[in-house]
């Protein structure tokens, strides 16, 4: 039913982050979407029943810059595949993985023991049905078995069918499918009672139990080559003539970047891609544009298609606004935006869908039922600029520190007030001055920066200039700015500041060498090599930082503290309580991670007054399981983040000036949610495999992963009902 | 006057009507010996066993392991029991007493070989104490060796009464290494029997390789699937026992029709005993002149497996 649009119901998400389970997300039909849909449709075309061999598989790369909708496209593909009439298993993996061992383990965990076992049982059923179908007496039984009407194990027991012979035939068939002896043994053992747990542990990467070793499973899946082979086995097991397997690996660049790889990594990766193509399975590698340059030529050749996600155009954004309003109000309209304001905000957001939707969210609220003006667009663009100046300066300094470069901060080279550069990096053959500034939106901004550049060049002759913009650069200003700061200014992005700086510094050094022909070129060459060498160190450092949960904890502590949560306790004297419907969401999220809470108690008991008592062996045994340990470590941090968000939201309610939140207060809440979302997506997702929720039906990706959106929805409902006002 | 003959199910053993799949066990119930039918290669396997055992003179110097392989339901356990029955009689002729300890339901395959073997030692030790084959006081030293099968079995032989020979029916296994270990452990006065549904000729070859240095090599017997004529032979044997009571007949054509789909003795026994029991329970057409036809068997299947899949036959 059509509802009149109103200012209170904001159709634009303040988070604009792809939600894994969302089936109602709006997708603008860009070229990338059309190309991906075509690939998927070809993959899902049913195979002719009388045809030979397997349907063609596929390996597709989806590449694009941050926020260009890669993850959205991947989840859209997954949801679209799930609607196929063919039996399909689609796994979408948000990559927090450092390598393919982790990728494989997460795929297995997401598939689940019952799913893997049921694939094996399906093969078993087929073998039994084949055994029975040869005689008139059993033909009807065979049909019922194939139709999933009878339990194969019950059938074997009641008819006293030759179980061992049937299992042997099943094993031979699995061997042909998996082409892997250890997997054949492990999967066949799933058909025999008593081996389930140990096989499942092994499939999840644990060392094989002695019993499994005796059965012929020699080693754990704990190398990248083994993990890649294991992923191929899963593709073979789940793909096939009448079914499909789709694996979407987001942020694949993180696992594909070349580091210290074993020599068998590349052949194993090539083999994996071949297996996907040959097994009726589809692999979608999603990553940054340079993902493919990290691959060797022969690996690249096995990717059949590369789809690039680009920034949205003004037309795309107008269509998106129409679609989102249609979803909310069942009426398609552009207001409160106009064609001009859409073009402007698209330019300021550089076509980045995430930024566009966030801007639309704020603009829609700010318009309060009126029209969005150009001035409002400019204001919001400035407010939503990624970070404050202190952070960008800190990140640039961290980068120089990581490179081991000599630099000076706030370097003064004259007596004038503006005769200061933010960083001066000195090379043997010259130097580079780094200037920081906010958003560049108009001619006045460009003139001011040009004056500054001229002053620096006059005061520090021979020095290269680099401008780092902490905000946005209006499209119309980009060309003029590039002339003053060639080859282009750097727009700060916290995600890839390191790579951007490296690339620009590399260009600067080369330029210095070209200009300073009389100088010592070898010094400059050394410097370039140093840059390249140090790049690897930087990536290693970043990896270590990411992997180091303890460091993360400190980092989070800082970020969360920045949200001005003064202490651990929810204020006892609250003028206004957090509504029950909101608190219930927190309780559900924390309750779903109850096993993590239980561990807090275990640790408290270990060092409490009763510490003389030995730790319960059950907990120590759990800790010895790698998968359990990894999940626990991640969950502990997530629980902490959720608790802190709960306190912050309680304070937010307590501090509301009126019965309903003002625009500024709503903005602050949005920011809390945005920060939660950024933190949560940077942490290992609690998957509930090793630490299952007490209620097995709870979907952690929804209760914890979707918490921010659920909270915002709940606050909206609360506002619609009058907030703290009389009911 | 002799009492009138009762209606009987010819495919169930007398007194064991509620256990249609009980393996024959002549070492425990000598009357079972008369129910063996030469099908499934079992007669050849039995003959091979007796030939390999010979006059048992080798028992003076050591023990021996017998491995029986074959798919599920082919009659491995019945063959083992028949061999054990022969063995007990042969020992008697040598003035020795065979003590059978059946541990076939002992430790499961989901334990490691070491754990299973230690578990078998513990079970065997307890059973020998219960049966008073071992002297309680002298057994204390043996108890300390339970976790070390090699020492346990070596020491055990010395603790057994002079006339006793142990016949141990081991749990089924699917591991060559376990079979080979037991072959090495079968010392003086110890005879092991084990069976496997998962080991085949290829594995038997590996067992032979692994036991090449064992003084008295193990006996490996293979039970195959039903051959042409086996179903008819088995049906004729059971349906020829009219002295047991009344039951319907079955034509040669019906028997031939079943020979294709029923590929193991357990399946055959399950189906035929079920069909006859079903007719018997209906209370009509169960005289010597009535007949079980292939249509009856088909109907039985329909009733038991398709109309109500949840009802066990």
Short mmCIF file of C-alpha atoms in Angstrom, two decimals, chain B:
data_model
loop_
_atom_site.label_atom_id
_atom_site.label_comp_id
_atom_site.label_asym_id
_atom_site.label_seq_id
_atom_site.Cartn_x
_atom_site.Cartn_y
_atom_site.Cartn_z
CA UNK B 1 -0.22 -91.59 19.56
CA UNK B 2 2.21 -88.93 18.43
CA UNK B 3 0.94 -85.35 18.88
CA UNK B 4 -0.13 -83.64 15.65
CA UNK B 5 2.63 -81.65 14.00
CA UNK B 6 2.56 -77.93 14.60
CA UNK B 7 2.86 -75.14 12.02
CA UNK B 8 6.48 -74.05 11.96
CA UNK B 9 8.53 -71.45 10.16
CA UNK B 10 11.17 -73.52 8.35
CA UNK B 11 13.59 -70.62 8.17
CA UNK B 12 13.79 -70.11 11.93
CA UNK B 13 15.90 -72.28 14.17
CA UNK B 14 13.94 -74.32 16.72
CA UNK B 15 13.76 -72.40 19.99
CA UNK B 16 15.11 -69.22 18.37
CA UNK B 17 11.98 -68.05 16.59
CA UNK B 18 12.39 -64.50 17.80
CA UNK B 19 15.99 -64.25 16.54
CA UNK B 20 15.77 -64.88 12.81
CA UNK B 21 19.30 -63.64 12.18
CA UNK B 22 21.17 -65.45 14.94
CA UNK B 23 24.40 -66.85 13.51
CA UNK B 24 24.81 -70.60 13.81
CA UNK B 25 27.00 -71.47 16.77
CA UNK B 26 27.78 -75.15 17.13
CA UNK B 27 30.50 -74.64 19.79
CA UNK B 28 27.73 -73.40 22.05
CA UNK B 29 24.77 -75.34 20.61
CA UNK B 30 25.95 -78.53 18.92
CA UNK B 31 22.56 -79.04 17.23
CA UNK B 32 23.35 -76.01 15.03
CA UNK B 33 25.93 -78.07 13.17
CA UNK B 34 23.19 -79.73 11.16
CA UNK B 35 21.96 -76.43 9.77
CA UNK B 36 25.04 -75.48 7.77
CA UNK B 37 24.40 -75.51 4.03
CA UNK B 38 27.26 -75.55 1.53
CA UNK B 39 26.67 -72.09 0.06
CA UNK B 40 28.55 -68.86 -0.19
CA UNK B 41 31.98 -70.55 -0.38
CA UNK B 42 31.65 -71.30 3.31
CA UNK B 43 32.03 -75.06 2.90
CA UNK B 44 35.31 -74.56 1.00
CA UNK B 45 36.49 -72.06 3.60
CA UNK B 46 35.67 -74.50 6.40
CA UNK B 47 37.54 -77.28 4.64
CA UNK B 48 40.50 -75.02 4.14
CA UNK B 49 40.47 -74.19 7.83
CA UNK B 50 40.45 -77.82 8.95
CA UNK B 51 43.15 -78.64 6.45
CA UNK B 52 45.37 -75.81 7.69
CA UNK B 53 44.81 -76.75 11.30
CA UNK B 54 45.66 -80.38 10.62
CA UNK B 55 46.24 -82.45 13.70
CA UNK B 56 47.12 -79.36 15.76
CA UNK B 57 50.61 -80.61 16.50
CA UNK B 58 51.95 -77.10 15.98
CA UNK B 59 50.01 -76.07 19.10
CA UNK B 60 52.91 -77.36 21.17
CA UNK B 61 55.10 -74.56 19.90
CA UNK B 62 52.72 -71.65 19.39
CA UNK B 63 49.30 -70.17 18.73
CA UNK B 64 47.63 -68.93 15.61
CA UNK B 65 45.30 -66.31 14.24
CA UNK B 66 42.41 -66.96 11.85
CA UNK B 67 41.03 -64.05 9.85
CA UNK B 68 37.67 -64.36 8.11
CA UNK B 69 36.79 -61.67 5.58
CA UNK B 70 33.67 -61.06 3.49
CA UNK B 71 30.92 -58.49 3.05
CA UNK B 72 28.30 -57.79 5.68
CA UNK B 73 25.74 -60.55 6.01
CA UNK B 74 27.73 -63.22 4.17
CA UNK B 75 28.01 -65.58 7.11
CA UNK B 76 31.44 -64.81 8.55
CA UNK B 77 30.38 -65.27 12.17
CA UNK B 78 28.69 -68.58 11.45
CA UNK B 79 31.87 -69.77 9.76
CA UNK B 80 34.02 -68.68 12.69
CA UNK B 81 31.67 -70.51 15.08
CA UNK B 82 31.83 -73.63 12.99
CA UNK B 83 35.61 -73.51 12.94
CA UNK B 84 35.67 -73.01 16.70
CA UNK B 85 33.32 -76.00 17.13
CA UNK B 86 35.69 -78.16 15.09
CA UNK B 87 38.63 -76.87 17.08
CA UNK B 88 37.08 -77.76 20.44
CA UNK B 89 36.44 -81.28 19.25
CA UNK B 90 39.95 -81.59 17.88
CA UNK B 91 41.42 -80.32 21.16
CA UNK B 92 39.39 -82.85 23.05
CA UNK B 93 40.97 -85.57 20.99
CA UNK B 94 44.37 -84.24 22.14
CA UNK B 95 43.15 -84.31 25.76
CA UNK B 96 43.13 -80.58 25.86
CA UNK B 97 40.33 -78.25 26.84
CA UNK B 98 39.46 -75.30 24.66
CA UNK B 99 38.19 -72.29 26.60
CA UNK B 100 36.28 -69.95 24.29
CA UNK B 101 36.17 -66.29 25.28
CA UNK B 102 33.85 -64.38 23.00
CA UNK B 103 34.89 -60.72 22.92
CA UNK B 104 33.45 -60.04 19.48
CA UNK B 105 31.25 -57.32 20.92
CA UNK B 106 34.23 -55.73 22.69
CA UNK B 107 35.97 -52.40 21.99
CA UNK B 108 34.69 -50.56 18.93
CA UNK B 109 36.68 -49.37 15.94
CA UNK B 110 36.37 -45.74 16.98
CA UNK B 111 39.17 -46.35 19.45
CA UNK B 112 42.81 -46.50 18.42
CA UNK B 113 44.40 -49.91 17.92
CA UNK B 114 46.39 -49.55 21.14
CA UNK B 115 43.31 -48.66 23.12
CA UNK B 116 41.31 -51.48 21.61
CA UNK B 117 44.02 -54.05 22.24
CA UNK B 118 44.42 -52.92 25.84
CA UNK B 119 40.64 -53.06 26.17
CA UNK B 120 40.60 -56.63 24.89
CA UNK B 121 43.29 -57.58 27.44
CA UNK B 122 41.19 -56.17 30.26
CA UNK B 123 38.02 -57.92 29.10
CA UNK B 124 39.84 -61.21 28.58
CA UNK B 125 41.44 -60.99 31.99
CA UNK B 126 38.07 -60.39 33.69
CA UNK B 127 36.40 -63.21 31.84
CA UNK B 128 39.17 -65.66 32.71
CA UNK B 129 38.83 -64.72 36.37
CA UNK B 130 35.06 -65.11 36.22
CA UNK B 131 35.41 -68.52 34.59
CA UNK B 132 38.03 -69.38 37.21
CA UNK B 133 40.48 -70.28 34.47
CA UNK B 134 42.95 -67.98 36.19
CA UNK B 135 43.96 -68.21 39.79
CA UNK B 136 42.93 -64.98 41.50
CA UNK B 137 46.10 -64.62 43.59
CA UNK B 138 48.53 -65.39 40.83
CA UNK B 139 46.67 -63.17 38.45
CA UNK B 140 47.79 -59.98 40.21
CA UNK B 141 51.01 -59.86 38.21
CA UNK B 142 49.02 -60.31 35.03
CA UNK B 143 46.79 -57.40 35.89
CA UNK B 144 49.80 -55.08 35.84
CA UNK B 145 50.46 -55.99 32.22
CA UNK B 146 47.00 -55.19 30.89
CA UNK B 147 48.17 -52.06 29.09
CA UNK B 148 51.01 -53.95 27.37
CA UNK B 149 49.43 -56.67 25.24
CA UNK B 150 52.76 -58.18 24.22
CA UNK B 151 53.80 -58.84 27.81
CA UNK B 152 50.26 -59.71 28.84
CA UNK B 153 49.83 -62.56 26.37
CA UNK B 154 53.34 -63.89 26.93
CA UNK B 155 52.75 -63.99 30.64
CA UNK B 156 49.19 -65.30 30.27
CA UNK B 157 50.25 -68.55 28.64
CA UNK B 158 52.28 -69.40 31.74
CA UNK B 159 49.37 -68.76 34.02
CA UNK B 160 46.90 -71.02 32.23
CA UNK B 161 46.26 -74.58 33.48
CA UNK B 162 48.25 -77.14 31.50
CA UNK B 163 45.32 -78.64 29.62
CA UNK B 164 43.74 -75.31 28.65
CA UNK B 165 44.00 -73.70 25.21
CA UNK B 166 42.47 -70.23 24.90
CA UNK B 167 40.22 -69.54 21.92
CA UNK B 168 39.62 -65.79 21.79
CA UNK B 169 36.98 -64.38 19.46
CA UNK B 170 38.22 -60.84 18.88
CA UNK B 171 36.12 -57.80 17.97
CA UNK B 172 35.72 -57.26 14.24
CA UNK B 173 38.36 -55.00 12.73
CA UNK B 174 39.02 -53.08 9.55
CA UNK B 175 42.72 -52.50 10.08
CA UNK B 176 45.51 -54.62 8.68
CA UNK B 177 47.88 -53.44 11.40
CA UNK B 178 45.60 -54.75 14.12
CA UNK B 179 45.33 -58.16 12.46
CA UNK B 180 49.08 -58.32 12.04
CA UNK B 181 49.62 -57.39 15.71
CA UNK B 182 47.37 -60.18 16.89
CA UNK B 183 49.06 -62.64 14.58
CA UNK B 184 52.31 -61.80 16.33
CA UNK B 185 50.72 -62.05 19.77
CA UNK B 186 49.18 -65.49 19.19
CA UNK B 187 51.68 -67.34 21.32
CA UNK B 188 51.57 -70.70 22.99
CA UNK B 189 48.09 -71.84 24.01
CA UNK B 190 46.38 -68.91 22.33
CA UNK B 191 44.19 -69.05 19.26
CA UNK B 192 42.69 -65.84 17.94
CA UNK B 193 39.74 -65.49 15.57
CA UNK B 194 38.77 -62.22 14.04
CA UNK B 195 36.52 -61.17 11.20
CA UNK B 196 36.19 -58.14 8.96
CA UNK B 197 33.63 -56.81 6.51
CA UNK B 198 36.00 -54.12 5.30
CA UNK B 199 39.17 -56.08 4.58
CA UNK B 200 39.39 -57.90 1.26
CA UNK B 201 41.82 -60.07 -0.70
CA UNK B 202 44.17 -57.13 -1.12
CA UNK B 203 44.32 -56.60 2.62
CA UNK B 204 44.71 -60.34 3.24
CA UNK B 205 47.80 -60.14 1.06
CA UNK B 206 49.13 -57.32 3.24
CA UNK B 207 48.43 -59.41 6.32
CA UNK B 208 50.45 -62.25 4.81
CA UNK B 209 53.30 -59.84 4.09
CA UNK B 210 53.18 -58.42 7.59
CA UNK B 211 53.24 -61.85 9.19
CA UNK B 212 55.90 -63.44 7.01
CA UNK B 213 58.11 -63.98 10.04
CA UNK B 214 55.40 -65.34 12.32
CA UNK B 215 56.35 -69.01 12.96
CA UNK B 216 52.83 -70.33 12.48
CA UNK B 217 51.27 -68.19 9.75
CA UNK B 218 47.72 -66.96 10.13
CA UNK B 219 44.84 -68.60 8.32
CA UNK B 220 42.94 -66.21 6.04
CA UNK B 221 39.48 -67.35 4.93
CA UNK B 222 37.27 -65.49 2.48
CA UNK B 223 33.49 -65.82 2.33
CA UNK B 224 32.06 -64.67 -0.97
CA UNK B 225 28.63 -63.64 -2.16
CA UNK B 226 25.89 -66.12 -3.10
CA UNK B 227 26.64 -68.17 -6.19
CA UNK B 228 24.30 -69.64 -8.76
CA UNK B 229 22.31 -72.37 -7.10
CA UNK B 230 23.05 -71.19 -3.54
CA UNK B 231 19.56 -69.79 -2.97
CA UNK B 232 17.98 -72.99 -4.27
CA UNK B 233 20.33 -75.09 -2.12
CA UNK B 234 19.55 -73.11 1.01
CA UNK B 235 15.78 -73.09 0.38
CA UNK B 236 15.77 -76.81 -0.40
CA UNK B 237 17.59 -77.57 2.86
CA UNK B 238 15.19 -75.60 5.02
CA UNK B 239 12.05 -76.59 3.11
CA UNK B 240 13.06 -80.25 3.22
CA UNK B 241 12.78 -80.42 7.01
CA UNK B 242 9.16 -81.52 7.14
CA UNK B 243 9.87 -83.53 10.26
CA UNK B 244 9.81 -80.22 12.15
CA UNK B 245 6.16 -79.49 11.32
CA UNK B 246 3.83 -78.12 8.67
CA UNK B 247 4.64 -75.23 6.35
CA UNK B 248 3.82 -74.21 2.80
CA UNK B 249 6.05 -75.18 -0.04
CA UNK B 250 7.81 -72.92 -2.54
CA UNK B 251 8.24 -73.71 -6.21
CA UNK B 252 11.59 -73.88 -7.93
CA UNK B 253 10.49 -70.97 -10.14
CA UNK B 254 9.83 -68.75 -7.13
CA UNK B 255 13.17 -69.68 -5.65
CA UNK B 256 14.92 -68.86 -8.91
CA UNK B 257 13.16 -65.50 -9.07
CA UNK B 258 14.64 -64.55 -5.72
CA UNK B 259 18.14 -65.56 -6.63
CA UNK B 260 18.79 -62.31 -8.48
CA UNK B 261 17.88 -59.68 -5.91
CA UNK B 262 18.90 -61.54 -2.74
CA UNK B 263 22.65 -61.49 -2.76
CA UNK B 264 23.67 -62.45 0.75
CA UNK B 265 22.66 -65.16 3.17
CA UNK B 266 21.53 -62.58 5.73
CA UNK B 267 19.20 -60.97 3.19
CA UNK B 268 17.91 -64.35 2.11
CA UNK B 269 17.30 -65.41 5.67
CA UNK B 270 15.66 -62.07 6.51
CA UNK B 271 13.26 -62.20 3.57
CA UNK B 272 12.32 -65.88 3.64
CA UNK B 273 11.85 -66.06 7.39
CA UNK B 274 9.81 -62.84 7.19
CA UNK B 275 7.55 -64.06 4.36
CA UNK B 276 6.82 -67.35 6.11
CA UNK B 277 6.25 -65.67 9.45
CA UNK B 278 3.89 -63.23 7.84
CA UNK B 279 1.82 -66.01 6.25
CA UNK B 280 1.87 -68.02 9.46
CA UNK B 281 0.61 -65.09 11.49
CA UNK B 282 -2.31 -64.61 9.12
CA UNK B 283 -3.59 -68.01 10.24
CA UNK B 284 -4.64 -69.48 6.89
CA UNK B 285 -3.09 -71.28 3.93
CA UNK B 286 -0.22 -72.65 6.00
CA UNK B 287 -0.44 -76.37 5.28
CA UNK B 288 2.06 -78.57 3.48
CA UNK B 289 -0.04 -78.31 0.36
CA UNK B 290 -0.16 -74.51 0.32
CA UNK B 291 2.44 -72.55 -1.56
CA UNK B 292 4.39 -69.30 -1.15
CA UNK B 293 4.60 -67.62 -4.54
CA UNK B 294 6.73 -64.79 -5.83
CA UNK B 295 3.60 -62.63 -5.71
CA UNK B 296 3.38 -63.34 -1.97
CA UNK B 297 6.94 -62.18 -1.54
CA UNK B 298 6.25 -59.02 -3.54
CA UNK B 299 3.18 -58.33 -1.46
CA UNK B 300 5.16 -58.88 1.71
CA UNK B 301 7.63 -56.26 0.55
CA UNK B 302 4.94 -53.84 -0.32
CA UNK B 303 3.32 -54.27 3.09
CA UNK B 304 6.47 -54.04 5.10
CA UNK B 305 8.52 -51.47 3.30
CA UNK B 306 6.31 -49.35 1.13
CA UNK B 307 2.88 -49.12 2.69
CA UNK B 308 4.30 -48.50 6.14
CA UNK B 309 8.05 -47.90 5.98
CA UNK B 310 8.18 -47.49 9.74
CA UNK B 311 7.21 -51.05 10.59
CA UNK B 312 10.07 -53.43 11.00
CA UNK B 313 9.56 -56.88 9.47
#
